[in-house]
Amino acid sequence: MLCALIMAGGKGERFWPLSTDEKPKQFLKLLGEETMIQMTVNRLKDLIPVDRIFVVTGERYISLVKEQLPELSEKNIIVEPIGKNTAPCIALSAFQIEKQYKDATIAVLPSDQLIKNEEEFRNVIAAADSFIEENQDSIVTLGMKPDRPETGYGYIKCDRTSSIVNGLKIRNVDMFVEKPNLEKAKQYLNNGNFLWNGGMFVWKAKNILRLTEKYMKNTYDVLKEIACTSEEEYMNKLKSNYVLVDSVSIDYAIMEKAKDIYVIPSEFGWDDVGTWYSVERYRDKDENNNVCVGNIININSKNNIVVGKNKPVIIFGLEDIFVVESNDIILIGNKDDIKDIKEIKKTVI
C-alpha cells in the first residue's frame, strides 16, 4: 500500500523576506500559480490517492495546510510540536501512517521541490514501490543525474553495476556525500557514478521503525510511548514528550549507517528550489533577462530579479541586482550575495 509523506516544516530562510517563520516558502507561489506544497501534492494524485497522502508539519502551520490543501483529511496532517530535524519527524509519521495502513510503503518527499516531468517522476516512484515490495528491508532513494558541478547539494555515490526494475536502472548506494567544494563537485560530475541527493526515499513503514529502533533507540522509545497513547490523550503526550527525541537528520541518523540502500538514477527535471537563483532559472524573463514578479517597471536595466508585492517597483539603470518586497521589508542587494540572505536575516531580526 503506497503512501506519500510530505515534509512541510521547514522555514525557507534563504527566501527571506518573502518567506517568514509565519509563512515559509512551501506555502508561497514562488514558481507559478500554485504554492510549492500544492504542486507537490498535485503531482502525486495520478499515482497515490489523496487519502494516502500525509503532510507532517509544525503546529503553527496546520491552518496553512488546511487552507491550501482543503481536500486533505485532518487525520492525514501529522503534527510536530517542535522542529527536531528530519529523522524524528519521519519516524513519528511512520507510527501514525502504520495505524491507518498496515504494511504501508512510504514515499518520503520534501514539500518545496520543482519537478518538471511529473509523469516520469511518478514512474520512478512506482518502480521504487515495486522494488520495495520484493525487498522489504531495503530503502530506495532517488538520485538526480548532475548536469553541472553543483556545490549546494549533497551527493550519492553509487555502484556502477545495475539491475532493472519497471524498465529503470537501480544501483547499490556506496555512500552519501556532503556538499562538496567546487573542485570536488567537478570530479563528481566527471566520475559518472555520483548523483545529486534529492532527499526522497521509498521504504516500508515497519523498516523505518526497525531502523529507528536500531540506530536511534531513545527516539524510538519516546515515539513508541506517544504512539501507544489513547486518542484522547495523544496531543498532550506528544507535546510533553516530543522534546525528548534526538534532533538529527535522516541522513546522519540512518542513511549513512543502514545497509541495503539502493538508488534509481533519475531525470525528471528536478530542482531543489533552495534560493532565489532557482526562481531566476524557472520564471519567465523579459527581453533584458529580468525576472519580474508583481507590478515591475524596468528602465535600462538587465539581469535583475525583482519580486514586488503591494507597490509598483521601478528599476532604473541597474544590473545584476535583486529586489524582494514583503509586507514589512524591502530587501535590495547584488545577485552575487543571494547566498548570504540567511545570514543577513540573522543580523536584522
Short mmCIF file of C-alpha atoms in Angstrom, two decimals:
data_model
loop_
_atom_site.label_atom_id
_atom_site.label_comp_id
_atom_site.label_asym_id
_atom_site.label_seq_id
_atom_site.Cartn_x
_atom_site.Cartn_y
_atom_site.Cartn_z
CA MET A 1 0.00 0.00 0.00
CA LEU A 2 1.91 3.05 -1.28
CA CYS A 3 1.53 6.24 0.76
CA ALA A 4 3.26 9.61 0.50
CA LEU A 5 4.69 11.62 3.38
CA ILE A 6 5.34 15.26 2.53
CA MET A 7 7.67 17.07 4.92
CA ALA A 8 6.48 20.66 5.30
CA GLY A 9 8.02 22.01 8.47
CA GLY A 10 10.99 23.99 7.15
CA LYS A 11 11.46 27.75 7.50
CA GLY A 12 12.81 28.54 4.00
CA GLU A 13 15.13 31.24 5.35
CA ARG A 14 17.00 31.67 2.06
CA PHE A 15 13.79 33.13 0.58
CA TRP A 16 13.52 35.80 3.24
CA PRO A 17 11.94 38.35 3.45
CA LEU A 18 9.07 36.81 1.45
CA SER A 19 9.44 33.52 3.32
CA THR A 20 8.89 34.08 7.03
CA ASP A 21 8.59 31.97 10.15
CA GLU A 22 4.83 32.51 9.95
CA LYS A 23 4.54 31.59 6.26
CA PRO A 24 7.61 29.78 4.91
CA LYS A 25 8.43 29.00 1.31
CA GLN A 26 6.44 25.77 0.97
CA PHE A 27 3.28 27.87 1.31
CA LEU A 28 4.35 30.51 -1.25
CA LYS A 29 3.72 30.79 -5.01
CA LEU A 30 7.39 31.03 -5.96
CA LEU A 31 7.22 29.43 -9.41
CA GLY A 32 3.67 29.95 -10.66
CA GLU A 33 0.03 30.00 -9.63
CA GLU A 34 0.30 27.14 -7.14
CA THR A 35 2.19 27.13 -3.88
CA MET A 36 5.10 24.72 -3.54
CA ILE A 37 3.16 22.32 -1.32
CA GLN A 38 0.18 22.37 -3.70
CA MET A 39 2.50 21.50 -6.59
CA THR A 40 3.93 18.61 -4.55
CA VAL A 41 0.52 17.12 -3.73
CA ASN A 42 -0.93 17.60 -7.21
CA ARG A 43 1.91 15.79 -8.96
CA LEU A 44 1.20 12.71 -6.81
CA LYS A 45 -2.54 12.39 -7.36
CA ASP A 46 -2.35 10.25 -10.51
CA LEU A 47 -0.30 7.69 -8.54
CA ILE A 48 -1.43 7.97 -4.91
CA PRO A 49 -4.99 8.89 -3.87
CA VAL A 50 -5.37 11.85 -1.53
CA ASP A 51 -6.46 9.65 1.37
CA ARG A 52 -2.97 8.09 1.32
CA ILE A 53 -1.11 11.42 1.15
CA PHE A 54 0.14 12.71 4.51
CA VAL A 55 1.74 16.01 5.48
CA VAL A 56 3.99 16.37 8.52
CA THR A 57 4.36 19.96 9.62
CA GLY A 58 4.79 22.25 12.59
CA GLU A 59 1.84 23.05 14.82
CA ARG A 60 1.88 26.69 13.71
CA TYR A 61 1.36 25.67 10.05
CA ILE A 62 -1.71 23.46 10.46
CA SER A 63 -4.08 26.24 9.37
CA LEU A 64 -1.97 26.92 6.25
CA VAL A 65 -2.03 23.23 5.30
CA LYS A 66 -5.80 23.09 5.72
CA GLU A 67 -6.26 26.30 3.73
CA GLN A 68 -4.04 25.27 0.84
CA LEU A 69 -4.94 21.55 0.79
CA PRO A 70 -8.67 21.51 1.65
CA GLU A 71 -9.05 18.00 0.16
CA LEU A 72 -6.63 16.57 2.74
CA SER A 73 -8.27 14.88 5.70
CA GLU A 74 -7.34 16.27 9.13
CA LYS A 75 -6.16 12.81 10.18
CA ASN A 76 -3.59 12.99 7.38
CA ILE A 77 -1.94 16.08 8.90
CA ILE A 78 0.77 14.90 11.28
CA VAL A 79 1.81 17.50 13.84
CA GLU A 80 5.38 18.04 15.01
CA PRO A 81 5.15 20.22 18.16
CA ILE A 82 8.74 21.42 17.82
CA GLY A 83 11.24 21.13 14.97
CA LYS A 84 13.65 18.27 15.65
CA ASN A 85 15.05 17.69 12.14
CA THR A 86 14.00 15.01 9.66
CA ALA A 87 14.74 11.69 11.40
CA PRO A 88 12.28 12.10 14.31
CA CYS A 89 9.51 13.57 12.15
CA ILE A 90 9.76 10.67 9.68
CA ALA A 91 9.64 8.10 12.48
CA LEU A 92 6.73 9.91 14.16
CA SER A 93 4.89 9.84 10.83
CA ALA A 94 5.67 6.14 10.27
CA PHE A 95 3.96 5.29 13.57
CA GLN A 96 0.93 7.36 12.54
CA ILE A 97 0.67 6.04 8.99
CA GLU A 98 1.04 2.43 10.09
CA LYS A 99 -2.01 2.87 12.32
CA GLN A 100 -4.11 3.71 9.26
CA TYR A 101 -2.46 1.46 6.66
CA LYS A 102 -0.86 -1.76 7.81
CA ASP A 103 2.14 -2.80 5.71
CA ALA A 104 2.38 0.71 4.23
CA THR A 105 5.21 1.69 1.92
CA ILE A 106 6.04 5.37 2.37
CA ALA A 107 7.49 7.72 -0.23
CA VAL A 108 9.12 10.45 1.90
CA LEU A 109 9.20 13.69 -0.10
CA PRO A 110 10.13 17.33 0.55
CA SER A 111 7.36 19.89 0.04
CA ASP A 112 9.40 22.52 -1.81
CA GLN A 113 10.97 20.99 -4.92
CA LEU A 114 10.40 21.55 -8.62
CA ILE A 115 9.80 18.54 -10.85
CA LYS A 116 9.13 19.38 -14.50
CA ASN A 117 8.45 15.89 -15.92
CA GLU A 118 5.81 14.75 -13.46
CA GLU A 119 4.89 11.60 -15.38
CA GLU A 120 8.48 10.37 -15.26
CA PHE A 121 8.64 11.23 -11.56
CA ARG A 122 5.59 9.04 -10.93
CA ASN A 123 7.18 6.24 -12.98
CA VAL A 124 10.27 6.36 -10.77
CA ILE A 125 8.22 6.32 -7.55
CA ALA A 126 6.18 3.38 -8.88
CA ALA A 127 9.38 1.49 -9.74
CA ALA A 128 10.75 2.12 -6.26
CA ASP A 129 7.49 0.84 -4.78
CA SER A 130 7.70 -2.35 -6.86
CA PHE A 131 11.27 -2.93 -5.73
CA ILE A 132 10.39 -2.42 -2.06
CA GLU A 133 7.53 -4.90 -2.27
CA GLU A 134 10.08 -7.54 -3.28
CA ASN A 135 12.82 -6.29 -0.91
CA GLN A 136 11.01 -5.11 2.20
CA ASP A 137 14.10 -4.44 4.34
CA SER A 138 15.58 -2.16 1.69
CA ILE A 139 15.47 1.60 1.09
CA VAL A 140 15.24 3.18 -2.35
CA THR A 141 16.34 6.77 -2.82
CA LEU A 142 16.06 8.93 -5.92
CA GLY A 143 19.30 10.35 -7.25
CA MET A 144 19.35 13.10 -9.85
CA LYS A 145 21.88 12.94 -12.66
CA PRO A 146 24.02 16.10 -12.33
CA ASP A 147 24.43 18.46 -15.27
CA ARG A 148 26.78 20.93 -13.56
CA PRO A 149 29.35 20.91 -10.73
CA GLU A 150 26.87 21.94 -8.03
CA THR A 151 28.27 22.79 -4.58
CA GLY A 152 24.89 23.39 -2.95
CA TYR A 153 23.67 19.77 -2.97
CA GLY A 154 24.71 16.61 -1.22
CA TYR A 155 25.65 13.66 -3.44
CA ILE A 156 25.07 9.91 -3.60
CA LYS A 157 27.94 7.69 -4.70
CA CYS A 158 26.55 4.58 -6.33
CA ASP A 159 27.85 1.30 -7.68
CA ARG A 160 28.40 1.18 -11.44
CA THR A 161 26.59 -2.15 -11.78
CA SER A 162 22.82 -2.03 -12.04
CA SER A 163 19.68 -4.12 -12.29
CA ILE A 164 16.35 -3.22 -13.87
CA VAL A 165 13.01 -2.57 -12.17
CA ASN A 166 9.98 -1.46 -14.20
CA GLY A 167 12.34 -0.61 -17.06
CA LEU A 168 14.52 1.67 -14.91
CA LYS A 169 18.05 1.09 -13.66
CA ILE A 170 18.58 0.67 -9.93
CA ARG A 171 22.00 0.69 -8.28
CA ASN A 172 23.51 -0.03 -4.88
CA VAL A 173 24.38 3.05 -2.85
CA ASP A 174 28.05 3.12 -1.80
CA MET A 175 27.81 6.22 0.39
CA PHE A 176 26.16 9.58 0.94
CA VAL A 177 28.49 12.55 0.45
CA GLU A 178 28.17 16.02 1.99
CA LYS A 179 28.10 19.21 -0.08
CA PRO A 180 31.50 19.43 -1.85
CA ASN A 181 33.73 22.33 -2.80
CA LEU A 182 33.89 23.26 -6.48
CA GLU A 183 36.94 21.10 -7.25
CA LYS A 184 35.27 18.03 -5.73
CA ALA A 185 31.99 18.79 -7.48
CA LYS A 186 33.80 18.83 -10.83
CA GLN A 187 35.38 15.47 -10.01
CA TYR A 188 31.97 14.03 -9.12
CA LEU A 189 30.50 15.28 -12.39
CA ASN A 190 33.31 13.74 -14.45
CA ASN A 191 33.32 10.49 -12.48
CA GLY A 192 29.84 9.47 -13.61
CA ASN A 193 28.78 7.50 -10.54
CA PHE A 194 27.76 10.43 -8.35
CA LEU A 195 24.17 11.66 -8.25
CA TRP A 196 22.55 14.64 -6.53
CA ASN A 197 20.78 13.67 -3.32
CA GLY A 198 17.20 14.92 -3.61
CA GLY A 199 16.20 13.80 -0.12
CA MET A 200 13.49 11.45 -1.41
CA PHE A 201 13.19 7.91 -0.01
CA VAL A 202 10.81 4.99 -0.51
CA TRP A 203 10.66 2.33 2.22
CA LYS A 204 8.32 0.30 4.36
CA ALA A 205 6.90 1.96 7.47
CA LYS A 206 7.96 -1.05 9.51
CA ASN A 207 11.50 -0.70 8.14
CA ILE A 208 11.60 2.97 9.16
CA LEU A 209 10.64 1.93 12.67
CA ARG A 210 13.03 -1.02 12.73
CA LEU A 211 15.98 1.16 11.73
CA THR A 212 14.92 3.93 14.10
CA GLU A 213 14.93 1.43 16.96
CA LYS A 214 18.33 0.11 15.86
CA TYR A 215 20.12 3.44 15.39
CA MET A 216 18.04 5.88 17.48
CA LYS A 217 16.84 3.84 20.46
CA ASN A 218 15.97 6.83 22.63
CA THR A 219 13.92 8.45 19.88
CA TYR A 220 12.17 5.16 19.11
CA ASP A 221 11.23 4.60 22.76
CA VAL A 222 9.86 8.15 23.13
CA LEU A 223 7.81 7.89 19.94
CA LYS A 224 6.51 4.42 20.71
CA GLU A 225 5.17 5.65 24.05
CA ILE A 226 3.47 8.54 22.27
CA ALA A 227 2.04 6.23 19.60
CA CYS A 228 0.56 3.90 22.24
CA THR A 229 -1.30 6.73 23.97
CA SER A 230 -5.08 6.87 23.67
CA GLU A 231 -6.57 9.15 21.05
CA GLU A 232 -7.94 11.45 23.75
CA GLU A 233 -4.53 11.93 25.38
CA TYR A 234 -2.39 11.77 22.24
CA MET A 235 -1.79 15.51 21.69
CA ASN A 236 -0.95 16.14 25.35
CA LYS A 237 1.53 13.27 25.37
CA LEU A 238 3.00 14.39 22.03
CA LYS A 239 3.55 17.95 23.24
CA SER A 240 5.08 16.91 26.55
CA ASN A 241 7.34 14.10 25.29
CA TYR A 242 8.39 15.03 21.75
CA VAL A 243 11.01 17.42 23.11
CA LEU A 244 12.88 14.30 24.35
CA VAL A 245 13.64 12.90 20.87
CA ASP A 246 17.08 13.35 19.32
CA SER A 247 17.40 16.24 16.87
CA VAL A 248 19.17 14.74 13.86
CA SER A 249 18.73 14.45 10.09
CA ILE A 250 17.66 11.20 8.46
CA ASP A 251 20.94 11.13 6.51
CA TYR A 252 23.12 11.18 9.64
CA ALA A 253 20.83 9.03 11.77
CA ILE A 254 20.03 6.20 9.37
CA MET A 255 21.11 6.56 5.74
CA GLU A 256 24.84 6.72 6.50
CA LYS A 257 24.59 3.58 8.67
CA ALA A 258 21.96 1.33 7.11
CA LYS A 259 22.62 -1.44 4.61
CA ASP A 260 20.51 -2.40 1.61
CA ILE A 261 20.12 1.11 0.23
CA TYR A 262 19.54 1.49 -3.49
CA VAL A 263 19.22 4.46 -5.83
CA ILE A 264 17.32 4.98 -9.07
CA PRO A 265 19.24 7.45 -11.30
CA SER A 266 16.53 9.88 -12.32
CA GLU A 267 15.98 12.54 -14.96
CA PHE A 268 12.69 14.32 -14.45
CA GLY A 269 13.69 17.98 -14.37
CA TRP A 270 14.39 18.26 -10.64
CA ASP A 271 15.46 21.37 -8.76
CA ASP A 272 15.85 21.88 -5.03
CA VAL A 273 14.40 25.44 -5.21
CA GLY A 274 16.77 26.43 -2.44
CA THR A 275 17.43 30.11 -3.19
CA TRP A 276 16.21 32.99 -5.37
CA TYR A 277 18.58 31.68 -8.06
CA SER A 278 16.05 28.85 -8.57
CA VAL A 279 13.30 31.38 -9.24
CA GLU A 280 15.58 33.05 -11.76
CA ARG A 281 16.13 29.73 -13.52
CA TYR A 282 12.44 28.94 -13.99
CA ARG A 283 10.43 32.16 -14.03
CA ASP A 284 9.78 33.89 -17.37
CA LYS A 285 12.19 36.69 -18.25
CA ASP A 286 11.73 39.88 -20.25
CA GLU A 287 13.82 40.88 -23.26
CA ASN A 288 16.59 42.14 -20.94
CA ASN A 289 16.77 38.93 -18.91
CA ASN A 290 14.92 40.41 -15.93
CA VAL A 291 12.69 38.23 -13.77
CA CYS A 292 9.74 40.42 -12.77
CA VAL A 293 7.05 39.26 -10.35
CA GLY A 294 4.41 41.86 -9.50
CA ASN A 295 3.94 45.40 -10.84
CA ILE A 296 7.51 45.98 -12.05
CA ILE A 297 8.81 48.65 -14.46
CA ASN A 298 12.33 48.15 -15.80
CA ILE A 299 14.11 51.06 -17.49
CA ASN A 300 17.56 50.45 -18.99
CA SER A 301 18.07 47.53 -16.59
CA LYS A 302 19.06 43.92 -17.17
CA ASN A 303 19.75 40.60 -15.44
CA ASN A 304 17.76 41.51 -12.33
CA ILE A 305 15.39 39.57 -10.05
CA VAL A 306 12.55 41.79 -8.85
CA VAL A 307 9.73 40.44 -6.71
CA GLY A 308 7.14 43.06 -5.77
CA LYS A 309 4.09 42.76 -3.58
CA ASN A 310 1.96 45.85 -2.95
CA LYS A 311 3.51 48.85 -4.68
CA PRO A 312 4.85 49.43 -8.20
CA VAL A 313 8.62 48.89 -8.29
CA ILE A 314 10.71 50.89 -10.79
CA ILE A 315 14.23 49.68 -11.59
CA PHE A 316 16.26 52.29 -13.47
CA GLY A 317 19.75 51.72 -14.90
CA LEU A 318 20.59 48.72 -12.71
CA GLU A 319 22.19 45.38 -13.49
CA ASP A 320 22.62 42.09 -11.61
CA ILE A 321 20.66 43.08 -8.52
CA PHE A 322 17.73 41.54 -6.67
CA VAL A 323 14.79 43.25 -5.00
CA VAL A 324 12.32 41.38 -2.78
CA GLU A 325 9.36 43.17 -1.21
CA SER A 326 7.34 41.66 1.64
CA ASN A 327 4.62 43.23 3.74
CA ASP A 328 7.19 44.67 6.13
CA ILE A 329 10.57 44.78 4.38
CA ILE A 330 12.18 45.61 1.05
CA LEU A 331 15.49 43.80 0.55
CA ILE A 332 17.88 45.02 -2.16
CA GLY A 333 21.27 43.58 -2.97
CA ASN A 334 23.70 42.25 -5.55
CA LYS A 335 22.73 38.90 -7.03
CA ASP A 336 26.14 37.52 -6.07
CA ASP A 337 25.08 37.94 -2.43
CA ILE A 338 21.84 35.94 -2.63
CA LYS A 339 23.69 33.05 -0.99
CA ASP A 340 24.09 35.19 2.16
CA ILE A 341 20.41 36.03 2.72
CA LYS A 342 20.05 33.59 5.61
CA GLU A 343 22.91 35.29 7.44
CA ILE A 344 21.57 38.76 6.61
CA LYS A 345 18.25 37.80 8.22
CA LYS A 346 20.02 36.88 11.44
CA THR A 347 21.64 40.31 11.68
CA VAL A 348 18.42 42.31 11.33
CA ILE A 349 15.79 40.15 13.05
#
